[in-house]
PDB file of C-alpha atoms and ligand atoms in Angstrom:
ATOM      1  CA  MET A   1     190.464   7.535 226.742  1.00 97.00           C
ATOM      2  CA  GLU A   2     192.191   4.194 226.853  1.00 98.00           C
ATOM      3  CA  ILE A   3     194.797   3.680 224.135  1.00 98.00           C
ATOM      4  CA  ILE A   4     195.718   0.116 223.190  1.00 98.00           C
ATOM      5  CA  ILE A   5     198.556  -0.346 220.712  1.00 98.00           C
ATOM      6  CA  GLN A   6     198.638  -3.698 218.935  1.00 98.00           C
ATOM      7  CA  PRO A   7     201.299  -5.027 216.551  1.00 97.00           C
ATOM      8  CA  ASP A   8     199.066  -5.065 213.462  1.00 98.00           C
ATOM      9  CA  PRO A   9     195.456  -4.751 212.200  1.00 98.00           C
ATOM     10  CA  GLY A  10     194.963  -8.522 212.598  1.00 97.00           C
ATOM     11  CA  THR A  11     195.640  -8.573 216.350  1.00 98.00           C
ATOM     12  CA  ALA A  12     193.789  -5.268 216.799  1.00 98.00           C
ATOM     13  CA  GLY A  13     190.668  -6.537 214.989  1.00 98.00           C
ATOM     14  CA  ALA A  14     190.770  -9.759 217.000  1.00 98.00           C
ATOM     15  CA  LEU A  15     190.957  -7.821 220.283  1.00 98.00           C
ATOM     16  CA  ALA A  16     188.014  -5.596 219.295  1.00 98.00           C
ATOM     17  CA  ALA A  17     185.968  -8.689 218.392  1.00 98.00           C
ATOM     18  CA  LYS A  18     186.852 -10.297 221.725  1.00 98.00           C
ATOM     19  CA  ILE A  19     185.616  -7.217 223.620  1.00 98.00           C
ATOM     20  CA  VAL A  20     182.345  -7.104 221.665  1.00 98.00           C
ATOM     21  CA  ALA A  21     181.841 -10.888 222.007  1.00 98.00           C
ATOM     22  CA  ARG A  22     182.235 -10.602 225.777  1.00 98.00           C
ATOM     23  CA  ILE A  23     179.569  -7.874 225.860  1.00 98.00           C
ATOM     24  CA  ILE A  24     177.187 -10.055 223.802  1.00 98.00           C
ATOM     25  CA  LYS A  25     177.817 -13.077 226.057  1.00 98.00           C
ATOM     26  CA  ASP A  26     177.155 -11.004 229.185  1.00 98.00           C
ATOM     27  CA  LYS A  27     174.110  -9.331 227.651  1.00 98.00           C
ATOM     28  CA  PRO A  28     172.629 -11.475 224.825  1.00 98.00           C
ATOM     29  CA  ASP A  29     170.220  -8.678 223.840  1.00 98.00           C
ATOM     30  CA  ALA A  30     173.005  -6.084 223.564  1.00 98.00           C
ATOM     31  CA  VAL A  31     172.648  -3.134 221.185  1.00 99.00           C
ATOM     32  CA  VAL A  32     175.714  -2.801 218.955  1.00 99.00           C
ATOM     33  CA  GLY A  33     176.623   0.095 216.645  1.00 99.00           C
ATOM     34  CA  PHE A  34     178.616  -0.807 213.534  1.00 98.00           C
ATOM     35  CA  PRO A  35     180.819   1.122 211.085  1.00 98.00           C
ATOM     36  CA  THR A  36     181.824   0.266 207.518  1.00 98.00           C
ATOM     37  CA  GLY A  37     185.002   0.942 205.524  1.00 97.00           C
ATOM     38  CA  ALA A  38     188.318  -0.891 205.293  1.00 97.00           C
ATOM     39  CA  THR A  39     189.250  -0.640 208.973  1.00 98.00           C
ATOM     40  CA  PRO A  40     186.710  -3.031 210.560  1.00 98.00           C
ATOM     41  CA  LEU A  41     187.166  -5.906 208.083  1.00 98.00           C
ATOM     42  CA  GLU A  42     189.398  -7.964 210.379  1.00 98.00           C
ATOM     43  CA  PHE A  43     187.031  -7.252 213.273  1.00 98.00           C
ATOM     44  CA  TYR A  44     184.089  -8.604 211.249  1.00 98.00           C
ATOM     45  CA  ARG A  45     186.087 -11.661 210.131  1.00 98.00           C
ATOM     46  CA  ASN A  46     186.711 -12.455 213.786  1.00 98.00           C
ATOM     47  CA  LEU A  47     183.056 -12.031 214.784  1.00 98.00           C
ATOM     48  CA  VAL A  48     182.009 -14.385 211.956  1.00 98.00           C
ATOM     49  CA  ARG A  49     184.644 -16.925 213.031  1.00 98.00           C
ATOM     50  CA  MET A  50     183.496 -16.727 216.675  1.00 98.00           C
ATOM     51  CA  HIS A  51     179.905 -17.280 215.554  1.00 98.00           C
ATOM     52  CA  ARG A  52     180.884 -20.355 213.493  1.00 98.00           C
ATOM     53  CA  GLU A  53     183.455 -21.900 215.804  1.00 98.00           C
ATOM     54  CA  GLU A  54     182.409 -20.768 219.270  1.00 97.00           C
ATOM     55  CA  GLY A  55     178.655 -20.350 218.864  1.00 98.00           C
ATOM     56  CA  LEU A  56     178.650 -16.577 219.451  1.00 98.00           C
ATOM     57  CA  ASP A  57     174.911 -15.926 219.313  1.00 98.00           C
ATOM     58  CA  PHE A  58     173.554 -12.824 217.559  1.00 98.00           C
ATOM     59  CA  SER A  59     169.911 -13.894 217.645  1.00 98.00           C
ATOM     60  CA  ARG A  60     168.875 -11.330 220.273  1.00 98.00           C
ATOM     61  CA  VAL A  61     171.399  -8.621 219.330  1.00 98.00           C
ATOM     62  CA  THR A  62     170.061  -5.342 217.900  1.00 98.00           C
ATOM     63  CA  THR A  63     172.289  -3.400 215.517  1.00 99.00           C
ATOM     64  CA  PHE A  64     172.503   0.205 214.344  1.00 99.00           C
ATOM     65  CA  ASN A  65     174.825   1.271 211.554  1.00 98.00           C
ATOM     66  CA  LEU A  66     176.428   4.679 211.680  1.00 98.00           C
ATOM     67  CA  ASP A  67     175.635   5.872 208.197  1.00 98.00           C
ATOM     68  CA  GLU A  68     174.437   5.329 204.629  1.00 98.00           C
ATOM     69  CA  PHE A  69     174.726   7.184 201.323  1.00 98.00           C
ATOM     70  CA  VAL A  70     171.726   9.213 200.204  1.00 98.00           C
ATOM     71  CA  GLY A  71     170.127   8.115 196.957  1.00 96.00           C
ATOM     72  CA  LEU A  72     171.481   4.566 196.863  1.00 93.00           C
ATOM     73  CA  PRO A  73     169.081   1.644 196.777  1.00 92.00           C
ATOM     74  CA  PRO A  74     169.922  -0.988 199.437  1.00 92.00           C
ATOM     75  CA  ASP A  75     171.134  -3.407 196.738  1.00 93.00           C
ATOM     76  CA  HIS A  76     173.625  -0.930 195.205  1.00 94.00           C
ATOM     77  CA  PRO A  77     177.144  -2.442 195.460  1.00 93.00           C
ATOM     78  CA  GLY A  78     178.458   0.763 197.105  1.00 95.00           C
ATOM     79  CA  SER A  79     175.711   0.838 199.742  1.00 96.00           C
ATOM     80  CA  TYR A  80     176.392  -0.010 203.353  1.00 97.00           C
ATOM     81  CA  HIS A  81     173.426  -2.397 203.307  1.00 97.00           C
ATOM     82  CA  VAL A  82     175.382  -4.534 200.824  1.00 97.00           C
ATOM     83  CA  TYR A  83     178.653  -4.044 202.742  1.00 98.00           C
ATOM     84  CA  MET A  84     177.121  -5.234 206.034  1.00 98.00           C
ATOM     85  CA  ASP A  85     175.513  -8.280 204.409  1.00 98.00           C
ATOM     86  CA  LYS A  86     178.792  -9.192 202.778  1.00 98.00           C
ATOM     87  CA  HIS A  87     180.996  -8.813 205.837  1.00 98.00           C
ATOM     88  CA  LEU A  88     178.742  -9.659 208.797  1.00 98.00           C
ATOM     89  CA  PHE A  89     174.976  -9.973 208.582  1.00 98.00           C
ATOM     90  CA  GLY A  90     175.019 -12.605 205.834  1.00 98.00           C
ATOM     91  CA  HIS A  91     177.208 -14.872 207.988  1.00 98.00           C
ATOM     92  CA  VAL A  92     175.726 -14.665 211.503  1.00 98.00           C
ATOM     93  CA  ASN A  93     172.296 -15.358 213.008  1.00 98.00           C
ATOM     94  CA  VAL A  94     171.226 -11.761 213.569  1.00 98.00           C
ATOM     95  CA  GLY A  95     167.472 -11.235 213.148  1.00 97.00           C
ATOM     96  CA  ARG A  96     166.679  -9.167 210.045  1.00 96.00           C
ATOM     97  CA  ASP A  97     164.128  -7.154 212.010  1.00 98.00           C
ATOM     98  CA  ARG A  98     166.823  -6.189 214.520  1.00 98.00           C
ATOM     99  CA  ILE A  99     169.138  -4.632 211.906  1.00 98.00           C
ATOM    100  CA  HIS A 100     168.986  -0.848 211.483  1.00 98.00           C
ATOM    101  CA  ILE A 101     170.788   1.055 208.726  1.00 98.00           C
ATOM    102  CA  PRO A 102     169.742   4.607 207.769  1.00 98.00           C
ATOM    103  CA  ASP A 103     167.459   4.619 204.722  1.00 97.00           C
ATOM    104  CA  GLY A 104     169.330   6.388 201.936  1.00 94.00           C
ATOM    105  CA  LEU A 105     166.184   6.446 199.812  1.00 97.00           C
ATOM    106  CA  ALA A 106     163.931   8.087 202.420  1.00 97.00           C
ATOM    107  CA  ALA A 107     161.482  10.573 200.908  1.00 96.00           C
ATOM    108  CA  ASP A 108     161.299  12.573 204.135  1.00 98.00           C
ATOM    109  CA  ILE A 109     164.896  12.728 205.376  1.00 98.00           C
ATOM    110  CA  PRO A 110     164.359  14.763 208.589  1.00 98.00           C
ATOM    111  CA  ALA A 111     161.522  12.411 209.650  1.00 98.00           C
ATOM    112  CA  THR A 112     163.656   9.328 208.885  1.00 98.00           C
ATOM    113  CA  CYS A 113     166.532  10.738 210.939  1.00 98.00           C
ATOM    114  CA  ARG A 114     164.212  11.510 213.867  1.00 98.00           C
ATOM    115  CA  ARG A 115     162.849   7.953 213.667  1.00 98.00           C
ATOM    116  CA  TYR A 116     166.390   6.534 213.697  1.00 98.00           C
ATOM    117  CA  GLU A 117     167.120   8.392 216.932  1.00 98.00           C
ATOM    118  CA  GLU A 118     163.834   7.149 218.390  1.00 98.00           C
ATOM    119  CA  GLU A 119     164.647   3.562 217.410  1.00 98.00           C
ATOM    120  CA  ILE A 120     167.995   3.800 219.205  1.00 98.00           C
ATOM    121  CA  ARG A 121     166.221   5.140 222.309  1.00 98.00           C
ATOM    122  CA  THR A 122     163.510   2.474 222.163  1.00 98.00           C
ATOM    123  CA  ALA A 123     166.164  -0.244 221.892  1.00 98.00           C
ATOM    124  CA  GLY A 124     167.581   1.052 225.195  1.00 98.00           C
ATOM    125  CA  GLY A 125     170.583   2.951 223.761  1.00 98.00           C
ATOM    126  CA  ILE A 126     173.767   1.594 222.230  1.00 98.00           C
ATOM    127  CA  ASP A 127     175.847  -0.643 224.519  1.00 98.00           C
ATOM    128  CA  VAL A 128     178.937  -0.602 222.332  1.00 98.00           C
ATOM    129  CA  GLN A 129     179.627   1.545 219.290  1.00 99.00           C
ATOM    130  CA  ILE A 130     182.520   0.605 217.003  1.00 99.00           C
ATOM    131  CA  LEU A 131     184.069   3.444 215.000  1.00 98.00           C
ATOM    132  CA  GLY A 132     186.644   3.984 212.279  1.00 98.00           C
ATOM    133  CA  ILE A 133     188.073   7.436 211.671  1.00 98.00           C
ATOM    134  CA  GLY A 134     188.617   9.479 208.523  1.00 97.00           C
ATOM    135  CA  VAL A 135     191.984  11.143 207.832  1.00 97.00           C
ATOM    136  CA  ASP A 136     190.180  14.458 208.495  1.00 97.00           C
ATOM    137  CA  GLY A 137     188.945  13.217 211.880  1.00 98.00           C
ATOM    138  CA  HIS A 138     185.396  12.352 210.902  1.00 98.00           C
ATOM    139  CA  ILE A 139     183.545   9.710 212.916  1.00 98.00           C
ATOM    140  CA  GLY A 140     180.448   8.339 211.258  1.00 98.00           C
ATOM    141  CA  PHE A 141     180.283  10.922 208.492  1.00 98.00           C
ATOM    142  CA  ASN A 142     180.476  13.890 210.829  1.00 98.00           C
ATOM    143  CA  GLU A 143     182.894  15.950 208.813  1.00 98.00           C
ATOM    144  CA  PRO A 144     185.019  18.774 210.342  1.00 98.00           C
ATOM    145  CA  THR A 145     182.900  21.598 211.826  1.00 98.00           C
ATOM    146  CA  SER A 146     180.022  19.207 212.596  1.00 98.00           C
ATOM    147  CA  SER A 147     178.331  20.231 215.812  1.00 98.00           C
ATOM    148  CA  LEU A 148     179.708  18.215 218.695  1.00 98.00           C
ATOM    149  CA  GLY A 149     176.099  17.873 219.898  1.00 98.00           C
ATOM    150  CA  SER A 150     174.691  16.804 216.513  1.00 98.00           C
ATOM    151  CA  ARG A 151     172.065  14.085 216.034  1.00 98.00           C
ATOM    152  CA  THR A 152     171.290  11.813 213.076  1.00 98.00           C
ATOM    153  CA  ARG A 153     170.919  13.983 209.992  1.00 98.00           C
ATOM    154  CA  ILE A 154     172.008  14.562 206.399  1.00 98.00           C
ATOM    155  CA  LYS A 155     175.620  15.667 205.841  1.00 98.00           C
ATOM    156  CA  THR A 156     177.621  16.662 202.774  1.00 98.00           C
ATOM    157  CA  LEU A 157     180.842  14.701 202.301  1.00 97.00           C
ATOM    158  CA  THR A 158     184.040  16.672 201.816  1.00 97.00           C
ATOM    159  CA  ARG A 159     185.886  16.400 198.501  1.00 96.00           C
ATOM    160  CA  GLN A 160     188.554  14.384 200.314  1.00 95.00           C
ATOM    161  CA  THR A 161     186.077  11.856 201.753  1.00 95.00           C
ATOM    162  CA  ARG A 162     184.459  11.415 198.342  1.00 96.00           C
ATOM    163  CA  ARG A 163     187.907  10.727 196.884  1.00 95.00           C
ATOM    164  CA  GLU A 164     188.638   8.219 199.687  1.00 92.00           C
ATOM    165  CA  ASN A 165     185.482   6.313 198.752  1.00 93.00           C
ATOM    166  CA  ALA A 166     186.075   6.375 194.983  1.00 94.00           C
ATOM    167  CA  ALA A 167     187.137   2.717 194.695  1.00 91.00           C
ATOM    168  CA  GLU A 168     183.726   1.341 195.767  1.00 89.00           C
ATOM    169  CA  PHE A 169     181.988   3.513 193.173  1.00 94.00           C
ATOM    170  CA  GLY A 170     184.313   3.106 190.186  1.00 92.00           C
ATOM    171  CA  GLY A 171     185.604   6.690 190.406  1.00 94.00           C
ATOM    172  CA  LYS A 172     185.194   9.727 192.654  1.00 92.00           C
ATOM    173  CA  ASP A 173     182.613  11.357 190.389  1.00 94.00           C
ATOM    174  CA  ASN A 174     180.181   8.537 191.155  1.00 94.00           C
ATOM    175  CA  VAL A 175     180.407   8.901 194.933  1.00 96.00           C
ATOM    176  CA  PRO A 176     177.223  10.484 196.318  1.00 97.00           C
ATOM    177  CA  TYR A 177     177.588  13.961 197.832  1.00 98.00           C
ATOM    178  CA  HIS A 178     175.241  13.255 200.732  1.00 98.00           C
ATOM    179  CA  VAL A 179     174.950  10.757 203.543  1.00 98.00           C
ATOM    180  CA  LEU A 180     172.721  10.143 206.541  1.00 98.00           C
ATOM    181  CA  THR A 181     174.838   9.783 209.644  1.00 98.00           C
ATOM    182  CA  MET A 182     174.384   9.428 213.361  1.00 98.00           C
ATOM    183  CA  GLY A 183     175.470  12.694 214.973  1.00 98.00           C
ATOM    184  CA  ILE A 184     178.368  13.189 217.335  1.00 98.00           C
ATOM    185  CA  GLY A 185     175.864  13.679 220.166  1.00 98.00           C
ATOM    186  CA  THR A 186     174.242  10.358 219.193  1.00 98.00           C
ATOM    187  CA  ILE A 187     177.597   8.553 219.203  1.00 98.00           C
ATOM    188  CA  LEU A 188     178.614  10.067 222.548  1.00 98.00           C
ATOM    189  CA  GLU A 189     175.539   8.539 224.218  1.00 98.00           C
ATOM    190  CA  SER A 190     176.869   5.010 223.563  1.00 98.00           C
ATOM    191  CA  ARG A 191     177.909   3.297 226.789  1.00 98.00           C
ATOM    192  CA  LEU A 192     181.220   2.072 225.367  1.00 98.00           C
ATOM    193  CA  ILE A 193     183.012   3.285 222.238  1.00 98.00           C
ATOM    194  CA  LEU A 194     185.738   1.318 220.444  1.00 98.00           C
ATOM    195  CA  LEU A 195     187.588   3.315 217.814  1.00 99.00           C
ATOM    196  CA  LEU A 196     189.855   1.368 215.451  1.00 98.00           C
ATOM    197  CA  ALA A 197     192.580   2.973 213.327  1.00 98.00           C
ATOM    198  CA  PHE A 198     195.332   1.352 211.297  1.00 98.00           C
ATOM    199  CA  GLY A 199     198.174   2.494 209.073  1.00 98.00           C
ATOM    200  CA  ALA A 200     200.572   5.443 208.936  1.00 98.00           C
ATOM    201  CA  LYS A 201     197.984   7.512 207.052  1.00 98.00           C
ATOM    202  CA  LYS A 202     195.902   7.730 210.248  1.00 98.00           C
ATOM    203  CA  ALA A 203     198.824   8.623 212.579  1.00 98.00           C
ATOM    204  CA  PRO A 204     198.519  12.453 212.437  1.00 98.00           C
ATOM    205  CA  ILE A 205     194.756  12.483 213.026  1.00 98.00           C
ATOM    206  CA  ILE A 206     195.021   9.961 215.868  1.00 98.00           C
ATOM    207  CA  ALA A 207     197.569  12.208 217.596  1.00 98.00           C
ATOM    208  CA  GLN A 208     195.251  15.213 217.209  1.00 98.00           C
ATOM    209  CA  THR A 209     192.241  13.206 218.408  1.00 98.00           C
ATOM    210  CA  VAL A 210     193.941  11.964 221.569  1.00 98.00           C
ATOM    211  CA  GLU A 211     196.468  14.629 222.460  1.00 98.00           C
ATOM    212  CA  GLY A 212     195.129  17.771 220.784  1.00 98.00           C
ATOM    213  CA  PRO A 213     192.383  20.163 221.890  1.00 98.00           C
ATOM    214  CA  VAL A 214     188.693  19.276 221.615  1.00 98.00           C
ATOM    215  CA  THR A 215     187.509  21.046 218.502  1.00 98.00           C
ATOM    216  CA  ALA A 216     184.791  20.690 215.884  1.00 98.00           C
ATOM    217  CA  LEU A 217     187.603  20.816 213.311  1.00 98.00           C
ATOM    218  CA  ILE A 218     188.604  17.331 214.531  1.00 98.00           C
ATOM    219  CA  PRO A 219     185.210  15.705 215.201  1.00 98.00           C
ATOM    220  CA  ALA A 220     186.784  12.618 216.837  1.00 98.00           C
ATOM    221  CA  SER A 221     188.369  14.852 219.505  1.00 98.00           C
ATOM    222  CA  ALA A 222     184.859  15.053 221.049  1.00 98.00           C
ATOM    223  CA  LEU A 223     185.534  11.504 222.292  1.00 98.00           C
ATOM    224  CA  GLN A 224     187.775  13.076 224.951  1.00 98.00           C
ATOM    225  CA  HIS A 225     184.503  13.951 226.714  1.00 98.00           C
ATOM    226  CA  HIS A 226     183.235  10.356 226.613  1.00 98.00           C
ATOM    227  CA  PRO A 227     183.686   8.383 229.843  1.00 98.00           C
ATOM    228  CA  ARG A 228     184.504   5.008 228.211  1.00 98.00           C
ATOM    229  CA  THR A 229     186.285   5.220 224.881  1.00 98.00           C
ATOM    230  CA  ILE A 230     188.954   2.693 223.897  1.00 98.00           C
ATOM    231  CA  LEU A 231     191.178   3.319 220.885  1.00 98.00           C
ATOM    232  CA  ILE A 232     192.652   0.153 219.406  1.00 98.00           C
ATOM    233  CA  LEU A 233     195.517   1.097 217.093  1.00 98.00           C
ATOM    234  CA  ASP A 234     198.225  -0.676 215.192  1.00 98.00           C
ATOM    235  CA  GLU A 235     201.840   0.454 215.601  1.00 98.00           C
ATOM    236  CA  GLU A 236     201.662   2.666 212.520  1.00 98.00           C
ATOM    237  CA  ALA A 237     198.522   4.543 213.512  1.00 98.00           C
ATOM    238  CA  ALA A 238     200.052   5.114 216.959  1.00 98.00           C
ATOM    239  CA  GLY A 239     203.249   6.463 215.359  1.00 98.00           C
ATOM    240  CA  ALA A 240     202.683  10.180 216.119  1.00 98.00           C
ATOM    241  CA  LEU A 241     201.456   9.856 219.730  1.00 98.00           C
ATOM    242  CA  THR A 242     203.849  11.660 222.074  1.00 98.00           C
ATOM    243  CA  LYS A 243     202.782   9.582 225.085  1.00 98.00           C
ATOM    244  CA  ALA A 244     202.760   6.165 223.367  1.00 98.00           C
ATOM    245  CA  ASP A 245     205.162   4.741 225.962  1.00 98.00           C
ATOM    246  CA  TYR A 246     202.794   5.692 228.742  1.00 98.00           C
ATOM    247  CA  TYR A 247     199.813   4.087 226.940  1.00 98.00           C
ATOM    248  CA  ARG A 248     201.813   0.852 226.508  1.00 98.00           C
ATOM    249  CA  TYR A 249     202.859   0.930 230.176  1.00 98.00           C
ATOM    250  CA  VAL A 250     199.246   1.433 231.318  1.00 97.00           C
ATOM    251  CA  TYR A 251     198.087  -1.524 229.184  1.00 97.00           C
ATOM    252  CA  GLU A 252     200.887  -3.781 230.468  1.00 96.00           C
ATOM    253  CA  HIS A 253     200.026  -2.974 234.069  1.00 96.00           C
ATOM    254  CA  LYS A 254     196.253  -3.262 233.941  1.00 95.00           C
ATOM    255  CA  PRO A 255     194.857  -4.920 237.045  1.00 94.00           C
ATOM    256  CA  ASP A 256     193.759  -8.517 236.278  1.00 93.00           C
ATOM    257  CA  TRP A 257     190.076  -7.688 236.718  1.00 93.00           C
ATOM    258  CA  GLN A 258     190.345  -5.017 234.020  1.00 92.00           C
ATOM    259  CA  LYS A 259     192.053  -7.173 231.367  1.00 92.00           C
ATOM    260  CA  TYR A 260     190.292  -8.010 228.106  1.00 90.00           C
TER     261      TYR A 260
HETATM  262  C1  F6R B   1     181.849   4.447 207.777  1.00 81.42           C
HETATM  263  C2  F6R B   1     182.282   5.478 208.716  1.00 81.42           C
HETATM  264  C3  F6R B   1     183.536   6.272 208.463  1.00 81.42           C
HETATM  265  C4  F6R B   1     184.774   5.383 208.310  1.00 81.42           C
HETATM  266  C5  F6R B   1     185.986   6.248 207.992  1.00 81.42           C
HETATM  267  C6  F6R B   1     187.253   5.430 207.837  1.00 81.42           C
HETATM  268  O1  F6R B   1     180.686   3.807 208.255  1.00 81.42           O
HETATM  269  O2  F6R B   1     181.610   5.695 209.665  1.00 81.42           O
HETATM  270  O3  F6R B   1     183.731   7.158 209.528  1.00 81.42           O
HETATM  271  O4  F6R B   1     184.980   4.673 209.495  1.00 81.42           O
HETATM  272  O5  F6R B   1     185.760   6.973 206.810  1.00 81.42           O
HETATM  273  O6  F6R B   1     187.163   4.622 206.709  1.00 81.42           O
HETATM  274  P1  F6R B   1     188.256   3.490 206.443  1.00 81.42           P
HETATM  275  O7  F6R B   1     188.089   2.479 207.498  1.00 81.42           O
HETATM  276  O8  F6R B   1     187.882   2.945 205.090  1.00 81.42           O
HETATM  277  O9  F6R B   1     189.575   4.166 206.476  1.00 81.42           O
END
C-alpha cells in the first residue's frame, strides 16, 4: 500500500483527480469505478473543473459505481443515481450508455448482480477504482464479516451505517436496510485502487486497515493483498498511523518517474 498524507481534503481530492485524469488521458477508453458519500466531493469538483477548463474528455470512459440502495427508484433524492448526476455525470461528457450503477429496483437481484459482474468483465475490468471507507471499515457496502472473496450481491447495512446515512433520507428510519454492492473480490480485481479518507473520525479505522491484520472484521484490510492500492489521507485521518513519518518520507523521496 502507498500512503499519501495531504494537508486537507481539498489538496487530497485534487491529487486523486489528477491521478485519475492522467489515467484517462493515457487511456481515453478507461474503465473507472466510482464511490459516493461525503468523501469524494472535492475529487468530483476537481474532475468537473478539469473537464471544463482543461478539456478532460469523458466521452469514451466507462463507469461502474460501487453500490446502490435496494428499493429506491433512480430519481429518489437519496439514490446514488441522483448523487452521481448531481456531482459528476451531469457536468461532464460521459456517454449515458457507458454509465453503470447497480439497479436498486431489480426484480431478480441475483441475476442483476451476475450481470453487473459480467458487464465489468466485458468492459475489460476496472482500470482505477476510487473508494471511501466507513468508520467500521466497509468498502463499497461490504460490512464487517463480508467474505474477502465476495462478488456483487445484496448486503444488509449495519445499524451504524444506516445512522451515518440518515441525513440524506431525513432520518435513520427512512434509510433502506439493503444495498447492492460490488464485492471485495470484485474491488480487488481493479488494476489500481485509490482510497480516500478524511477527518479524525476515520483515523482509528485507517490505522487498522493499514497497520492491523487482514481480517473480515475490517473489510478494507483486504486491500493489503492488492498490488496497487494508494491511500490518500488528510492529516486528521492519518492521525493514528504509527508509521506516518515513514509514509511521508517515502512520498518525499519518490523517484521522479514515479511522481504524480
Ligand atoms: C458509497 C460507499 C461507502 C462510502 C463510505 C464512506 O458508495 O461505497 O463505502 O465510501 O460509507 O462514506 P463517507 O464518504 O460519506 O464518509
